[in-house]
Tab-separated table of C-alpha atoms in Angstrom:
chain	number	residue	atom	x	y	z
A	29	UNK	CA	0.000	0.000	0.000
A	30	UNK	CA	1.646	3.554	-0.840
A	31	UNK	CA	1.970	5.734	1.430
A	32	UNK	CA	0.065	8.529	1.856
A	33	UNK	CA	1.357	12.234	0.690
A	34	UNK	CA	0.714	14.041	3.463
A	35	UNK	CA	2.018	11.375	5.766
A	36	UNK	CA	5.385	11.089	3.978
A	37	UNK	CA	5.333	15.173	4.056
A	38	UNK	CA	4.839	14.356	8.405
A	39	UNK	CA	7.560	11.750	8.328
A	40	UNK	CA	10.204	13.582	6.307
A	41	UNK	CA	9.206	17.096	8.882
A	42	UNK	CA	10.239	14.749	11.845
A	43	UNK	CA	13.097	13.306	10.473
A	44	UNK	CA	14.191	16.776	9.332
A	45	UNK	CA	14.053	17.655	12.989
A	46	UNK	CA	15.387	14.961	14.319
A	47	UNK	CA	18.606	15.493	11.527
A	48	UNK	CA	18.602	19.240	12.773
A	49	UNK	CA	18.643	18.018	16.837
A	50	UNK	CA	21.561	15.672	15.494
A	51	UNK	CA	23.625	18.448	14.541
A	52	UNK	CA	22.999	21.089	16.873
A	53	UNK	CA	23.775	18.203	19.905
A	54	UNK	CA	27.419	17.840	18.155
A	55	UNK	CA	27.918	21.522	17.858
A	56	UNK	CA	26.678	21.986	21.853
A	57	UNK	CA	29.477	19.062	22.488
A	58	UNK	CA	32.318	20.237	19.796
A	59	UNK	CA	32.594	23.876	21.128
A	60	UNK	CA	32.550	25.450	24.621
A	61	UNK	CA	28.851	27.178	25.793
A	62	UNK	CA	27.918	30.540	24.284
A	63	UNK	CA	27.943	33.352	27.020
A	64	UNK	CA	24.685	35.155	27.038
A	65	UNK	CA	25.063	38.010	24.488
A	66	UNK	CA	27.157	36.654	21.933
A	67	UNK	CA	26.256	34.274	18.901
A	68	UNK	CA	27.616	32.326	16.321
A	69	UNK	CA	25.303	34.318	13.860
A	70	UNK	CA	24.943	37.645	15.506
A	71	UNK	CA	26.244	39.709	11.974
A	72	UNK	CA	24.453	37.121	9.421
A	73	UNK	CA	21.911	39.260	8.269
A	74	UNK	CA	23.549	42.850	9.596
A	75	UNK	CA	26.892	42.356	8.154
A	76	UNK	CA	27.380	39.029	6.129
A	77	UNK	CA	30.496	39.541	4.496
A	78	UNK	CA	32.741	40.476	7.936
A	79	UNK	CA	34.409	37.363	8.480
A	80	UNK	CA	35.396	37.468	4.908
A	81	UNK	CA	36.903	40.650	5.090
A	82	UNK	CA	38.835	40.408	7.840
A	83	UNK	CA	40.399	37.172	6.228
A	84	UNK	CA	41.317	38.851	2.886
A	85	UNK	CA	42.569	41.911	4.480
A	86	UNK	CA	44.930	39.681	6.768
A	87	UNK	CA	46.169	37.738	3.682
A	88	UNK	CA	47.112	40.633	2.050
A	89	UNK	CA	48.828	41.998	5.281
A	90	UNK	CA	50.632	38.203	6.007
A	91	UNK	CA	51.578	38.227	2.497
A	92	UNK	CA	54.085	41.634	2.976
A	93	UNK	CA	54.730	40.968	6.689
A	94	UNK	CA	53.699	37.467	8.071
A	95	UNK	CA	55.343	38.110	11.204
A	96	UNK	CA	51.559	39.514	12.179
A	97	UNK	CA	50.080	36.705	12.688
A	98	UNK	CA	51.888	36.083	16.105
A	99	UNK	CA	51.610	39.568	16.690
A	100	UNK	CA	47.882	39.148	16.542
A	101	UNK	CA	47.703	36.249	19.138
A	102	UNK	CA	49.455	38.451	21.534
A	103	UNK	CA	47.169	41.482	21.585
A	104	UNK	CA	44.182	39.036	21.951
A	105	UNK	CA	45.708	37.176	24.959
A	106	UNK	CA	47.153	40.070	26.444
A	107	UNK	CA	43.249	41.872	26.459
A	108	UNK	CA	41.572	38.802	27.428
A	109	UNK	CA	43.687	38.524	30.388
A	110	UNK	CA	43.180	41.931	31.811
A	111	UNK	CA	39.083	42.395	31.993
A	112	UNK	CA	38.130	40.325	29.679
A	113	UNK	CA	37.773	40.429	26.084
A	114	UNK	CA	36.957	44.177	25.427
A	115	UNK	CA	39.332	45.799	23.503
A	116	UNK	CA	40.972	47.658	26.625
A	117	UNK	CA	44.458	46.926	25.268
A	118	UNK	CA	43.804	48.933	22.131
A	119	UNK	CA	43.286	52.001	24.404
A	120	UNK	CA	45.670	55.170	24.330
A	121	UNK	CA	46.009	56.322	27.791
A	122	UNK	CA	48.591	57.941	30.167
A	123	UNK	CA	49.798	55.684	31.225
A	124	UNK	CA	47.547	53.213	29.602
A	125	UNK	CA	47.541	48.857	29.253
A	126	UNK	CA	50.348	48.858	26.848
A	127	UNK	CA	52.026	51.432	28.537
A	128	UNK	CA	52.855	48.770	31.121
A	129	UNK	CA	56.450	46.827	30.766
A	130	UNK	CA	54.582	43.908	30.115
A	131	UNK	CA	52.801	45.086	27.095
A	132	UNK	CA	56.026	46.969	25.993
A	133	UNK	CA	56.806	44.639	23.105
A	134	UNK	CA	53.261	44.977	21.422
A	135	UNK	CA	53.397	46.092	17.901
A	136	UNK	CA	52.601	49.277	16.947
A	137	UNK	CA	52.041	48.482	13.203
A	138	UNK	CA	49.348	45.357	14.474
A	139	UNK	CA	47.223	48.088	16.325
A	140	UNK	CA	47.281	50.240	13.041
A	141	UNK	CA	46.373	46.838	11.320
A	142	UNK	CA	43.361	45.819	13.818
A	143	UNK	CA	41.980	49.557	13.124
A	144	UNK	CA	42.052	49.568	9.448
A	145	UNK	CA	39.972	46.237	10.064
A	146	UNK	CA	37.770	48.217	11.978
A	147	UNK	CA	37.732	51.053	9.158
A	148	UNK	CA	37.026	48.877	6.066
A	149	UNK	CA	34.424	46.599	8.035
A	150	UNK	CA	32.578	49.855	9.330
A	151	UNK	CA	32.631	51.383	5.649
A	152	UNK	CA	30.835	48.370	4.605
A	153	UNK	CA	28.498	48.040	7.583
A	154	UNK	CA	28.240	50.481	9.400
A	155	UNK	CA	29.356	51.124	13.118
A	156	UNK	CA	27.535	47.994	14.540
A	157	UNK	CA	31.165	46.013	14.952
A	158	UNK	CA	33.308	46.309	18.392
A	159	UNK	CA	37.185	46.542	18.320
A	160	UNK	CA	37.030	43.328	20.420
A	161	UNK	CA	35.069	41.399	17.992
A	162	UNK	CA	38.004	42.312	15.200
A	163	UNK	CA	40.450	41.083	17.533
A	164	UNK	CA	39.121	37.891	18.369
A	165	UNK	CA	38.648	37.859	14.710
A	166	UNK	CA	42.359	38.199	14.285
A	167	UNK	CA	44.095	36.390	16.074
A	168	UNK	CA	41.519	33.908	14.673
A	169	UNK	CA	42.467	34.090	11.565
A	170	UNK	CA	45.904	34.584	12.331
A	171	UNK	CA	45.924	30.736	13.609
A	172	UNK	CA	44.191	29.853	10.132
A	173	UNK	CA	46.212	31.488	7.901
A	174	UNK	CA	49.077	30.471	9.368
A	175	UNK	CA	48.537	26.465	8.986
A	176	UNK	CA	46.168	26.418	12.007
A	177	UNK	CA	42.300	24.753	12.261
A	178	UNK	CA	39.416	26.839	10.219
A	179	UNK	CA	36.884	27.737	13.561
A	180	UNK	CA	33.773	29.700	14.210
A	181	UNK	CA	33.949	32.328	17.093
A	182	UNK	CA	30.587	33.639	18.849
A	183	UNK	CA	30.739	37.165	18.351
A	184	UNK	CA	29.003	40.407	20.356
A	185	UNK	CA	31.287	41.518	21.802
A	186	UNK	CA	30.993	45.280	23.096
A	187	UNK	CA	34.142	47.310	23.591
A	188	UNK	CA	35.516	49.043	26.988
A	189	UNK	CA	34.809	52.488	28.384
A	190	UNK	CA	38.330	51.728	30.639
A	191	UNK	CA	41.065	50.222	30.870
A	192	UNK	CA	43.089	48.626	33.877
A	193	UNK	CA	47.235	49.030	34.064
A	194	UNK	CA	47.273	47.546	37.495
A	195	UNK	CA	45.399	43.784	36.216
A	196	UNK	CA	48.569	43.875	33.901
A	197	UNK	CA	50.485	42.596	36.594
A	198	UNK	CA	48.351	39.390	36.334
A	199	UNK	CA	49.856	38.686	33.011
A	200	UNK	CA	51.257	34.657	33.229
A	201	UNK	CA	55.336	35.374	33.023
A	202	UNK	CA	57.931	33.282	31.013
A	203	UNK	CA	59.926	32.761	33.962
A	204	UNK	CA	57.211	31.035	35.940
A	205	UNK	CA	57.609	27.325	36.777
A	206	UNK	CA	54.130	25.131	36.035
A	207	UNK	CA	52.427	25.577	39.338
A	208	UNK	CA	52.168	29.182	38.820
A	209	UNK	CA	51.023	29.086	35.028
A	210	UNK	CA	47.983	26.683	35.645
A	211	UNK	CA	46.959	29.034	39.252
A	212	UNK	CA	47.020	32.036	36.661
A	213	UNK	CA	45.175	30.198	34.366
A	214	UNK	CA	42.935	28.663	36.820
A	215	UNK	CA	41.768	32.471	38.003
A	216	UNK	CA	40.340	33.076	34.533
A	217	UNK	CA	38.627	29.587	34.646
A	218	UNK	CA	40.572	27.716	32.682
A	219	UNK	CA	41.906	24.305	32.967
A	220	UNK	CA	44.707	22.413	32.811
A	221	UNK	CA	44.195	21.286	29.071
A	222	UNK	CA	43.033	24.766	27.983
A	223	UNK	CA	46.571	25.908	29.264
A	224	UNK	CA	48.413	23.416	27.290
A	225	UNK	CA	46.984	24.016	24.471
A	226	UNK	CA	46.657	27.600	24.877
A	227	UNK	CA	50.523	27.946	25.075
A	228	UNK	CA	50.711	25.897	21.815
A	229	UNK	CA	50.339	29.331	20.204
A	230	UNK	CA	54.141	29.698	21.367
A	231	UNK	CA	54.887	27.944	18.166
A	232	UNK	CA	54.681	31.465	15.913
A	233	UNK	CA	56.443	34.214	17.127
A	234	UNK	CA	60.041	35.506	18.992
A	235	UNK	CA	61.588	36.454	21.917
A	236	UNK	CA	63.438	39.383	23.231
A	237	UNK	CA	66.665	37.733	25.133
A	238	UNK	CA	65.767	38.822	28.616
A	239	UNK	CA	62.244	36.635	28.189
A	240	UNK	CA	64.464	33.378	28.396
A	241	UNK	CA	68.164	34.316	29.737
A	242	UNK	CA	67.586	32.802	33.093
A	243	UNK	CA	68.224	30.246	31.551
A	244	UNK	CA	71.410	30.191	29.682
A	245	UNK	CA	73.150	31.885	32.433
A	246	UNK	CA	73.486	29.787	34.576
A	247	UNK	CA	72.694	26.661	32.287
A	248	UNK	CA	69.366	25.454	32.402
A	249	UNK	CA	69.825	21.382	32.757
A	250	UNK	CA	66.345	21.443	30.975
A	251	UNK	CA	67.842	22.902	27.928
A	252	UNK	CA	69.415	21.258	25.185
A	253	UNK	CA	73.025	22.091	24.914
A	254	UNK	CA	73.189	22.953	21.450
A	255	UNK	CA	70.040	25.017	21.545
A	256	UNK	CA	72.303	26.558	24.436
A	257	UNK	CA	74.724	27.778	22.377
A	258	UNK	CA	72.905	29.191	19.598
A	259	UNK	CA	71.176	31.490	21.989
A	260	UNK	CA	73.950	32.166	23.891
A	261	UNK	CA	75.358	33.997	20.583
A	262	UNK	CA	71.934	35.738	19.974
A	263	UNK	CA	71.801	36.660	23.407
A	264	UNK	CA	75.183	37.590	24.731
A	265	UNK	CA	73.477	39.720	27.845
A	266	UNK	CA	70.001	39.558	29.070
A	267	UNK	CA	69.772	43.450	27.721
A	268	UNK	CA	70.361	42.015	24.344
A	269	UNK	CA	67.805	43.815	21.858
A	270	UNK	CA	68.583	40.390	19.741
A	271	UNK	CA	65.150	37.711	19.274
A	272	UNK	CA	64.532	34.208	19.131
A	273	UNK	CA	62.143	32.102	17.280
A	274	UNK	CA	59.979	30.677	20.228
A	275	UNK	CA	59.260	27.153	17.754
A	276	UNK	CA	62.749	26.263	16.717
A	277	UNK	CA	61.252	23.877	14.079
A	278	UNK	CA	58.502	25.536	12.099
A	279	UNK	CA	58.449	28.987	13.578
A	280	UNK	CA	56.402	30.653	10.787
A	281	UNK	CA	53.395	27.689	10.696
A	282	UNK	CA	50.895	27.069	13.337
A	283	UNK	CA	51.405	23.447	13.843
A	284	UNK	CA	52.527	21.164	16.607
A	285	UNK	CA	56.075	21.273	16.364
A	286	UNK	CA	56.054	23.355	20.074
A	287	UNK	CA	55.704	20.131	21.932
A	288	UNK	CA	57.799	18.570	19.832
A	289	UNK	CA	60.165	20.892	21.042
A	290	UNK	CA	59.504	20.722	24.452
A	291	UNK	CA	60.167	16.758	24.728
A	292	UNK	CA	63.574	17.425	23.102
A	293	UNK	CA	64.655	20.180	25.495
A	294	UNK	CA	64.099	22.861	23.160
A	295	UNK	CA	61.765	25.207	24.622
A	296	UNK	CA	62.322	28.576	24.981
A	297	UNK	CA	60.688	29.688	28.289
A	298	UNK	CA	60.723	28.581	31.854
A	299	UNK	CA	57.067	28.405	31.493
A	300	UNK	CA	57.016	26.178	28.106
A	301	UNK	CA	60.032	23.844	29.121
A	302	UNK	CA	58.540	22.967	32.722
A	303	UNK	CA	55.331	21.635	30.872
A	304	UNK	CA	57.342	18.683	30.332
A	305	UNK	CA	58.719	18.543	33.420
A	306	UNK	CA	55.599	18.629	35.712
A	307	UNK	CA	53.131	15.001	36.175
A	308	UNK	CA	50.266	17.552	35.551
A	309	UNK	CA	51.158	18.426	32.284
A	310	UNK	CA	53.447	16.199	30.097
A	311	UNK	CA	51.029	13.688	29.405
A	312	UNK	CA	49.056	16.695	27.709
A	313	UNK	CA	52.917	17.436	25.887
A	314	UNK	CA	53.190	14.110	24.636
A	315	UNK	CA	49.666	13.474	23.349
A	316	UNK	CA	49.546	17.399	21.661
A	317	UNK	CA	53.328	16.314	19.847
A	318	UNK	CA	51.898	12.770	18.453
A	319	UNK	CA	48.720	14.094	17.251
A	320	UNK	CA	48.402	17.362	15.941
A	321	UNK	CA	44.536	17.102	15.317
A	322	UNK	CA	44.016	16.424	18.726
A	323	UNK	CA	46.235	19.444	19.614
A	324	UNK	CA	44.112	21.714	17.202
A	325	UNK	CA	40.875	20.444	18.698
A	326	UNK	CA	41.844	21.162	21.683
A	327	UNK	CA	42.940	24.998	20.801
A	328	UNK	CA	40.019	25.754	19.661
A	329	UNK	CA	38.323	24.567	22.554
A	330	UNK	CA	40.680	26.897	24.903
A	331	UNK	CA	40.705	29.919	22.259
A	332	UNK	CA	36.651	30.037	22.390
A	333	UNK	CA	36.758	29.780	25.675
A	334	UNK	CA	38.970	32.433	26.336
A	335	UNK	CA	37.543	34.716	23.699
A	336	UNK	CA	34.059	35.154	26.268
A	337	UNK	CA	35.943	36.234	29.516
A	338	UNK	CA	34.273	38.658	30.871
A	339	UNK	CA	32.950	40.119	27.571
A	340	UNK	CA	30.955	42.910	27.369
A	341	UNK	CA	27.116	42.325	25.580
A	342	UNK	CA	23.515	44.228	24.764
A	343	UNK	CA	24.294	48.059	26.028
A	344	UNK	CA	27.254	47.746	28.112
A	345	UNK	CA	30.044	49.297	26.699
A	346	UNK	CA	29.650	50.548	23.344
A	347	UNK	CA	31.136	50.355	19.585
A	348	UNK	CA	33.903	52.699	19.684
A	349	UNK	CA	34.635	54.793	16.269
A	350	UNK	CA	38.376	54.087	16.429
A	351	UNK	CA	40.068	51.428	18.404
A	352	UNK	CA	42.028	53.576	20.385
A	353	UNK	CA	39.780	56.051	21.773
A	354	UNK	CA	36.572	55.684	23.557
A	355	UNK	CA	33.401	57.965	21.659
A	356	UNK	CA	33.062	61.414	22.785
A	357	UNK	CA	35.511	61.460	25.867
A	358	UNK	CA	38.249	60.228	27.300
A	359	UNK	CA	39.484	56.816	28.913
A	360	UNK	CA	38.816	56.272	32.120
A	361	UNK	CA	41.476	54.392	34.358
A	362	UNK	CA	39.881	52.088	36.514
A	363	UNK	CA	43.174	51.062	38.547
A	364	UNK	CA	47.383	52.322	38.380
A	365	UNK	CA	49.896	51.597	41.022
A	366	UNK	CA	53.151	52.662	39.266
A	367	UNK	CA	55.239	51.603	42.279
A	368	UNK	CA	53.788	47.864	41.939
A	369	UNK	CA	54.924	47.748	37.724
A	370	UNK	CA	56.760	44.402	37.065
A	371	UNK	CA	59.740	45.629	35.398
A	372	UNK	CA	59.391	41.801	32.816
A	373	UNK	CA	58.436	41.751	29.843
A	374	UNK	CA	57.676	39.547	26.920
């Protein structure tokens, strides 16, 4: 007996639904929970084409100076970490966030990079995009276009009316030994996997000398000799002005190679080379160096998550004109003790 129309109509609905639970169930399990206020889809209909221009811009800029893309992850950690995700970093101030020795290495020419983002994205959509989305969006791509996994981001993000110097000081150091990293990590709510992986970004960028020369002189024993003597001719004093590639290996691609590193002696910081050391972590080393998916999956898992701290959503804040100024007055300092400054930087 056939079946009738309108019942195969009802059957392929539910099944339809069911197909559509099916997905949304592995999407709820593949990435972290959205924070109320942001979205996956928030610009879909508003501004459709962002994502897509922030890519092609970022090729274009990676194409002349590819040295950006670390630059990029930087600036997004380094605002995450201080109240949250809001674009306080990109702040002028006097002093203001990267004023602070800590934030003393961060790239002029990436600041002038996030704004023209901001400048071509508000041409074509108006002012309905925050500063702190664009970064996100960034560093983002900055993982992607460097050899890294393709990921969504939940965006919303509203930018910052202040900034903090002081909560610079809360920055995790190079020089600190495990236990310190994962309690620094563990104050923004993020676990001991997130912080493995999270450090994986170590595998773009470079170093100014003093970042690692505790531990040429004296000799690290958790160094490999030979790496030893490669930057002890980069770095003949800590006040070198001389850098090192953080990923010996790759250092230009976003890949696994880090770890690698790390279980041949060959990281660069304290803070990377003690991952191996410590019970907590080098199981996490050894798993991320024989399986780069499962490193990647990972990242993304710790990026999203960090890319919601403390964000800023519906009509707090607001959608600054230019990244480095708040609309209509000046930035308001919400904390400075210039006698507590930690005179280490990155």
């Amino acid at each position: 007996m056939a079946t009738p129309p309108n019942s195969f109509c009802s059957l392929f609905f539910i099944y339809s639904i069911l197909l559509s639970s099916f997905f949304l169930a592995y999407e709820a399990q593949a990435y972290p929970p959205v924070v109320n206020g942001l979205s996956y889809s928030l610009y879909s209909q508003t501004c459709p084409k962002l994502e897509s221009i922030v890519r092609n811009h970022l090729e274009k800029e990676f194409t002349q100076a590819s040295w950006q893309a670390a630059a990029l992850l930087v600036v997004f950690f380094h605002d995450c970490f201080v109240q949250g995700c809001d674009g306080s970093l990109l702040l002028d101030g006097n002093p203001g966030e990267r004023d602070h020795p800590l934030n003393r290495g961060i790239s002029l020419k990436v600041l002038r990079t996030i704004d023209d983002l901001r400048n071509v994205v508000h041409n074509e959509c108006g002012r309905i995009v925050s500063c702190a989305d664009i970064t996100v969006l960034a560093a983002r791509d900055a993982v992607y276009l460097s050899g890294g996994p393709n990921f969504a981001v939940p965006l919303g993000r509203r930018d910052s009316l202040n900034f903090s110097f002081e909560e610079v000081n809360n920055l995790p150091l190079p020089y600190n030994i495990t236990s310190v990293t994962l309690q620094t990590f563990a104050s923004k709510n993020l676990d001991v996997t997130n912080v493995v992986a999270l450090v994986g970004a170590h595998t773009l960028g470079r170093a100014h000398c003093h970042t690692f020369y505790n531990r040429l002189s004296p000799l690290d024993p958790n160094m490999d000799k030979t790496l030893a003597k490669i930057l002890n001719t980069t770095c003949p004093s800590t006040y070198s002005r001389n850098t090192a590639n953080l990923d010996i290996r790759t250092p230009k691609v976003f890949d696994n190679k880090y770890y690698i590193n790390l279980m041949n002696r060959q990281g660069l910081f304290t803070s990377d080379q003690d991952l191996f050391t410590d019970k907590r972590t080098k199981g996490l080393v050894e798993a991320f160096a024989h399986d780069q998916t499962l490193f990647f999956e990972k990242f993304v898992d710790g990026f999203i998550r960090m890319s919601q701290l403390d964000v800023l959503t519906g009509n707090q804040g607001e959608i600054r004109a230019k990244c480095n100024v708040i609309n209509n007055k000046r930035p308001i300092v919400t904390s400075i003790n210039v006698d507590e400054m930690v005179q280490l930087i990155y």
